Amino acid sequence: MTEEVVEPVIRIDHRGPLHGTVRVPGAKNSVLKLMAATVLADGEFNLDNVPEIVDVDIMSDLLRSIGSQVDTGSDGSLRITHSGELSTSVPADLAGRMRASINLLGPLVSRVGKIEIALPGGDDFGLRPIDMHIAGLEAMGATCTFTDGVLTVNAPRLVGADIRFSFPSVGATENLVTAAVCADGVTTIDGAAREPEVADLCRFLVAMGAHIEGIGESTLRITGVPHGALHSASHRVVPDRIQAATYIASVAVAGGEVDMIDAQRNDMQMFLHRCTEMGLV
């Protein structure tokens, strides 16, 4: 007898149009990468507009597990402090709970020269291999091995490289940019992802002292700086365009009028163009 698998269901009962005002929180696909990138330097980092989601809690636990201090404010803020040595081993039970755990790869390899991390978990949208992450790190001088579900990367010294992507991978772009900011020489990434969240990460790295050209474009040029040149920074997480689009779709279905605070039109131009064609906005 086959056991029935019951999927989680959210049921919303509502009749009639939607009205009111909502605030768009910081993007999940940005804040997790920003949190990981803080590993690159010592000091106290302050992030604002942080969404209240489980993944932020998991990433906070991941950072604590390698020796960082993370404090959550009641006003949507997050304070992350790094000092001294950090562990090179990421606990498998935490890494396996979230896809974004792989974003510790670039920053930790850059700072410590080594990382051991289990393949990430999280949302299950298919195999989602990390081949491009590994190939890019190897081009920069790293040695990567995979044994019993654990990826080990050794890189006592990263060097700049010319990297060309076969498709614009967001995760690979983010990991290789963070790895390249302190590599010797210049790294170019051709075919880089151009998502607003990638640009948000790059702007944060620049605020930390990194040298990155071509932010928001398909070719990124990163000139490595000494680790001592990087420093702590404060940053406001870019609003979540996916959540904003979900609100728009909800009003489109139910009718009504809803004001969205902090929605970024520039980050949703194509979506809003289609909505305009349909007469929704």
Tab-separated table of C-alpha atoms in Angstrom:
chain	number	residue	atom	x	y	z
A	1	MET	CA	0.000	0.000	0.000
A	2	THR	CA	1.396	3.382	-1.013
A	3	GLU	CA	1.526	5.961	1.740
A	4	GLU	CA	-0.209	9.182	0.787
A	5	VAL	CA	2.019	12.246	0.877
A	6	VAL	CA	0.220	15.323	2.135
A	7	GLU	CA	1.661	18.571	0.826
A	8	PRO	CA	1.433	21.726	2.962
A	9	VAL	CA	-1.453	23.936	1.876
A	10	ILE	CA	-2.203	27.580	2.569
A	11	ARG	CA	-5.914	28.260	2.163
A	12	ILE	CA	-7.084	31.857	1.853
A	13	ASP	CA	-10.809	32.582	2.085
A	14	HIS	CA	-11.666	36.038	0.815
A	15	ARG	CA	-14.431	37.448	-1.322
A	16	GLY	CA	-14.305	40.865	-2.821
A	17	PRO	CA	-11.565	43.376	-3.653
A	18	LEU	CA	-8.380	44.029	-1.703
A	19	HIS	CA	-7.651	47.442	-0.200
A	20	GLY	CA	-4.965	48.883	2.012
A	21	THR	CA	-1.259	49.610	2.251
A	22	VAL	CA	1.593	47.104	2.454
A	23	ARG	CA	5.318	47.582	2.901
A	24	VAL	CA	7.641	45.516	0.723
A	25	PRO	CA	10.356	43.952	2.923
A	26	GLY	CA	13.969	43.315	2.012
A	27	ALA	CA	14.645	40.628	-0.562
A	28	LYS	CA	15.384	37.112	0.645
A	29	ASN	CA	17.575	36.607	-2.424
A	30	SER	CA	19.689	39.570	-1.388
A	31	VAL	CA	19.913	39.512	2.403
A	32	LEU	CA	21.235	35.940	2.628
A	33	LYS	CA	24.065	36.747	0.206
A	34	LEU	CA	24.866	39.979	2.063
A	35	MET	CA	25.054	38.091	5.351
A	36	ALA	CA	27.471	35.577	3.829
A	37	ALA	CA	29.611	38.327	2.291
A	38	THR	CA	30.272	39.918	5.682
A	39	VAL	CA	32.625	36.991	6.357
A	40	LEU	CA	35.194	38.710	4.137
A	41	ALA	CA	36.241	41.241	6.782
A	42	ASP	CA	36.476	41.808	10.509
A	43	GLY	CA	34.276	44.373	12.186
A	44	GLU	CA	30.625	45.128	12.859
A	45	PHE	CA	28.206	45.037	9.930
A	46	ASN	CA	24.717	46.526	10.099
A	47	LEU	CA	21.931	45.486	7.724
A	48	ASP	CA	18.552	47.229	7.628
A	49	ASN	CA	15.246	46.241	5.993
A	50	VAL	CA	15.921	42.595	6.855
A	51	PRO	CA	12.887	40.336	6.222
A	52	GLU	CA	11.541	38.219	9.083
A	53	ILE	CA	11.952	34.799	7.480
A	54	VAL	CA	13.255	31.415	8.595
A	55	ASP	CA	16.129	31.490	6.100
A	56	VAL	CA	17.598	34.546	7.834
A	57	ASP	CA	17.515	32.601	11.107
A	58	ILE	CA	19.275	29.655	9.464
A	59	MET	CA	21.972	31.850	7.936
A	60	SER	CA	22.417	33.521	11.328
A	61	ASP	CA	22.959	30.091	12.886
A	62	LEU	CA	25.415	29.193	10.113
A	63	LEU	CA	27.449	32.311	10.813
A	64	ARG	CA	27.412	31.646	14.553
A	65	SER	CA	28.570	28.075	13.919
A	66	ILE	CA	31.768	29.293	12.247
A	67	GLY	CA	32.541	31.810	14.986
A	68	SER	CA	30.627	34.989	14.127
A	69	GLN	CA	28.298	36.976	16.363
A	70	VAL	CA	24.814	37.784	15.058
A	71	ASP	CA	22.299	40.018	16.838
A	72	THR	CA	18.770	40.663	15.609
A	73	GLY	CA	17.042	43.983	16.231
A	74	SER	CA	13.315	44.503	16.700
A	75	ASP	CA	13.253	47.080	13.899
A	76	GLY	CA	14.200	44.794	11.010
A	77	SER	CA	17.924	45.262	11.568
A	78	LEU	CA	20.743	42.772	11.861
A	79	ARG	CA	24.184	43.258	13.392
A	80	ILE	CA	26.926	40.815	12.398
A	81	THR	CA	30.360	40.921	14.014
A	82	HIS	CA	33.479	39.040	12.903
A	83	SER	CA	36.795	39.007	14.727
A	84	GLY	CA	39.718	36.637	14.689
A	85	GLU	CA	39.752	33.167	13.196
A	86	LEU	CA	36.671	31.543	11.695
A	87	SER	CA	36.012	27.831	11.312
A	88	THR	CA	36.512	26.323	7.871
A	89	SER	CA	33.872	23.631	8.424
A	90	VAL	CA	30.184	24.427	7.904
A	91	PRO	CA	27.889	22.074	9.886
A	92	ALA	CA	26.089	19.684	7.543
A	93	ASP	CA	22.794	19.835	9.437
A	94	LEU	CA	22.580	23.585	8.895
A	95	ALA	CA	23.992	23.665	5.356
A	96	GLY	CA	21.505	21.018	4.285
A	97	ARG	CA	18.535	23.136	5.318
A	98	MET	CA	19.011	25.982	2.866
A	99	ARG	CA	20.225	26.458	-0.691
A	100	ALA	CA	21.849	29.814	0.133
A	101	SER	CA	24.334	28.119	2.473
A	102	ILE	CA	26.512	27.638	-0.625
A	103	ASN	CA	27.020	31.415	-0.660
A	104	LEU	CA	29.520	30.990	2.176
A	105	LEU	CA	31.788	29.256	-0.342
A	106	GLY	CA	33.356	32.330	-1.955
A	107	PRO	CA	33.724	34.526	1.146
A	108	LEU	CA	35.103	31.793	3.415
A	109	VAL	CA	37.568	30.484	0.824
A	110	SER	CA	38.737	34.053	0.247
A	111	ARG	CA	39.195	34.794	3.948
A	112	VAL	CA	40.438	31.477	5.358
A	113	GLY	CA	41.733	29.661	2.280
A	114	LYS	CA	39.628	26.566	2.882
A	115	ILE	CA	36.045	25.400	3.351
A	116	GLU	CA	34.272	22.107	3.967
A	117	ILE	CA	30.560	22.262	3.238
A	118	ALA	CA	27.829	19.721	2.537
A	119	LEU	CA	25.711	20.149	-0.561
A	120	PRO	CA	23.021	22.703	0.236
A	121	GLY	CA	19.345	21.935	0.689
A	122	GLY	CA	16.349	24.255	0.762
A	123	ASP	CA	13.736	24.564	-1.960
A	124	ASP	CA	13.767	21.565	-4.295
A	125	PHE	CA	13.587	22.830	-7.875
A	126	GLY	CA	15.772	20.131	-9.417
A	127	LEU	CA	19.448	19.204	-9.348
A	128	ARG	CA	20.759	22.765	-9.541
A	129	PRO	CA	24.431	21.747	-9.832
A	130	ILE	CA	27.264	23.967	-8.604
A	131	ASP	CA	29.633	23.050	-11.439
A	132	MET	CA	30.063	26.692	-12.465
A	133	HIS	CA	30.998	27.702	-8.917
A	134	ILE	CA	33.660	24.988	-8.795
A	135	ALA	CA	35.011	25.663	-12.298
A	136	GLY	CA	35.385	29.360	-11.512
A	137	LEU	CA	37.206	28.726	-8.240
A	138	GLU	CA	39.522	26.233	-9.938
A	139	ALA	CA	40.298	28.833	-12.612
A	140	MET	CA	41.349	31.116	-9.753
A	141	GLY	CA	43.731	28.494	-8.355
A	142	ALA	CA	41.561	26.546	-5.915
A	143	THR	CA	41.562	22.770	-5.539
A	144	CYS	CA	38.093	21.251	-5.163
A	145	THR	CA	37.235	17.694	-4.085
A	146	PHE	CA	33.891	16.073	-3.376
A	147	THR	CA	33.647	13.119	-0.984
A	148	ASP	CA	30.594	11.596	0.710
A	149	GLY	CA	28.415	14.604	0.013
A	150	VAL	CA	30.956	17.132	1.295
A	151	LEU	CA	32.711	19.683	-0.907
A	152	THR	CA	36.225	20.616	0.215
A	153	VAL	CA	37.919	23.632	-1.344
A	154	ASN	CA	41.541	24.556	-0.665
A	155	ALA	CA	42.898	27.869	-1.895
A	156	PRO	CA	45.871	29.262	0.030
A	157	ARG	CA	46.145	31.888	-2.705
A	158	LEU	CA	43.469	32.943	-5.194
A	159	VAL	CA	44.529	34.673	-8.410
A	160	GLY	CA	42.505	36.686	-10.891
A	161	ALA	CA	41.110	34.849	-13.896
A	162	ASP	CA	39.025	35.387	-17.016
A	163	ILE	CA	35.786	33.470	-16.465
A	164	ARG	CA	33.091	32.960	-19.094
A	165	PHE	CA	29.695	31.573	-18.099
A	166	SER	CA	27.634	29.362	-20.400
A	167	PHE	CA	24.548	30.954	-18.865
A	168	PRO	CA	24.083	33.763	-16.305
A	169	SER	CA	24.069	31.831	-13.029
A	170	VAL	CA	23.100	34.044	-10.099
A	171	GLY	CA	24.716	31.864	-7.435
A	172	ALA	CA	27.953	31.358	-9.370
A	173	THR	CA	28.202	35.084	-10.093
A	174	GLU	CA	27.782	35.913	-6.403
A	175	ASN	CA	30.257	33.305	-5.173
A	176	LEU	CA	32.954	34.171	-7.684
A	177	VAL	CA	32.622	37.921	-7.139
A	178	THR	CA	33.087	37.457	-3.393
A	179	ALA	CA	36.033	35.139	-4.019
A	180	ALA	CA	37.613	37.609	-6.448
A	181	VAL	CA	37.498	40.785	-4.346
A	182	CYS	CA	40.717	39.818	-2.532
A	183	ALA	CA	42.320	37.658	-5.235
A	184	ASP	CA	45.669	38.689	-6.695
A	185	GLY	CA	45.133	40.637	-9.905
A	186	VAL	CA	42.023	41.173	-12.005
A	187	THR	CA	39.077	38.821	-12.479
A	188	THR	CA	36.564	39.254	-15.277
A	189	ILE	CA	33.241	37.424	-15.353
A	190	ASP	CA	31.660	37.399	-18.807
A	191	GLY	CA	28.005	36.404	-18.941
A	192	ALA	CA	27.428	37.378	-15.314
A	193	ALA	CA	23.923	37.456	-13.869
A	194	ARG	CA	22.382	40.955	-13.878
A	195	GLU	CA	19.604	40.531	-11.303
A	196	PRO	CA	18.986	43.453	-8.906
A	197	GLU	CA	20.030	41.232	-6.002
A	198	VAL	CA	23.428	40.593	-7.625
A	199	ALA	CA	23.879	44.339	-8.092
A	200	ASP	CA	22.881	44.870	-4.450
A	201	LEU	CA	25.619	42.471	-3.329
A	202	CYS	CA	28.184	44.217	-5.527
A	203	ARG	CA	27.261	47.627	-4.113
A	204	PHE	CA	27.662	46.234	-0.598
A	205	LEU	CA	31.101	44.854	-1.460
A	206	VAL	CA	32.122	48.232	-2.875
A	207	ALA	CA	30.988	49.856	0.389
A	208	MET	CA	33.332	47.402	2.131
A	209	GLY	CA	36.254	48.568	0.001
A	210	ALA	CA	36.116	46.212	-2.996
A	211	HIS	CA	36.838	47.395	-6.557
A	212	ILE	CA	34.091	46.209	-8.927
A	213	GLU	CA	33.292	47.623	-12.365
A	214	GLY	CA	30.255	46.882	-14.526
A	215	ILE	CA	27.692	46.486	-11.740
A	216	GLY	CA	24.336	45.625	-13.294
A	217	GLU	CA	25.956	44.604	-16.584
A	218	SER	CA	26.778	41.199	-18.044
A	219	THR	CA	30.535	41.665	-17.710
A	220	LEU	CA	32.032	42.285	-14.281
A	221	ARG	CA	35.628	43.315	-13.666
A	222	ILE	CA	36.944	42.827	-10.143
A	223	THR	CA	40.352	44.151	-9.129
A	224	GLY	CA	41.545	42.347	-6.040
A	225	VAL	CA	42.508	44.280	-2.919
A	226	PRO	CA	44.401	43.072	0.179
A	227	HIS	CA	42.200	41.575	2.876
A	228	GLY	CA	43.239	44.375	5.175
A	229	ALA	CA	41.697	46.882	2.764
A	230	LEU	CA	38.197	45.508	3.360
A	231	HIS	CA	36.224	46.851	6.283
A	232	SER	CA	32.794	46.692	7.864
A	233	ALA	CA	29.849	48.574	6.354
A	234	SER	CA	26.172	49.357	6.822
A	235	HIS	CA	23.631	48.581	4.112
A	236	ARG	CA	19.888	48.655	3.452
A	237	VAL	CA	18.651	45.465	1.788
A	238	VAL	CA	16.998	46.052	-1.583
A	239	PRO	CA	13.185	45.526	-1.445
A	240	ASP	CA	11.863	42.156	-2.620
A	241	ARG	CA	10.660	42.517	-6.216
A	242	ILE	CA	9.182	39.005	-6.169
A	243	GLN	CA	7.028	39.787	-3.154
A	244	ALA	CA	5.968	43.086	-4.724
A	245	ALA	CA	4.981	41.256	-7.903
A	246	THR	CA	2.994	38.755	-5.833
A	247	TYR	CA	1.010	41.594	-4.259
A	248	ILE	CA	0.285	43.013	-7.710
A	249	ALA	CA	-0.881	39.619	-8.957
A	250	SER	CA	-3.134	39.211	-5.917
A	251	VAL	CA	-4.843	42.537	-6.547
A	252	ALA	CA	-5.146	41.669	-10.225
A	253	VAL	CA	-7.080	38.520	-9.323
A	254	ALA	CA	-9.212	39.903	-6.500
A	255	GLY	CA	-9.604	43.483	-7.677
A	256	GLY	CA	-9.270	46.581	-5.529
A	257	GLU	CA	-6.509	49.098	-4.917
A	258	VAL	CA	-3.398	48.561	-2.785
A	259	ASP	CA	-0.532	50.968	-2.131
A	260	MET	CA	2.915	49.385	-1.846
A	261	ILE	CA	5.600	51.195	0.141
A	262	ASP	CA	9.232	50.618	-0.896
A	263	ALA	CA	8.389	48.772	-4.124
A	264	GLN	CA	11.169	49.472	-6.637
A	265	ARG	CA	9.781	50.093	-10.127
A	266	ASN	CA	13.241	49.985	-11.702
A	267	ASP	CA	13.696	46.404	-10.513
A	268	MET	CA	10.387	45.242	-12.043
A	269	GLN	CA	10.322	47.022	-15.392
A	270	MET	CA	9.565	43.995	-17.563
A	271	PHE	CA	6.905	42.694	-15.174
A	272	LEU	CA	5.253	46.110	-14.916
A	273	HIS	CA	5.376	46.503	-18.694
A	274	ARG	CA	3.378	43.298	-19.091
A	275	CYS	CA	0.979	44.399	-16.354
A	276	THR	CA	0.445	47.686	-18.188
A	277	GLU	CA	-0.293	45.815	-21.408
A	278	MET	CA	-2.945	43.851	-19.496
A	279	GLY	CA	-4.409	47.022	-17.968
A	280	LEU	CA	-3.498	46.081	-14.391
A	281	VAL	CA	-1.388	49.109	-13.439
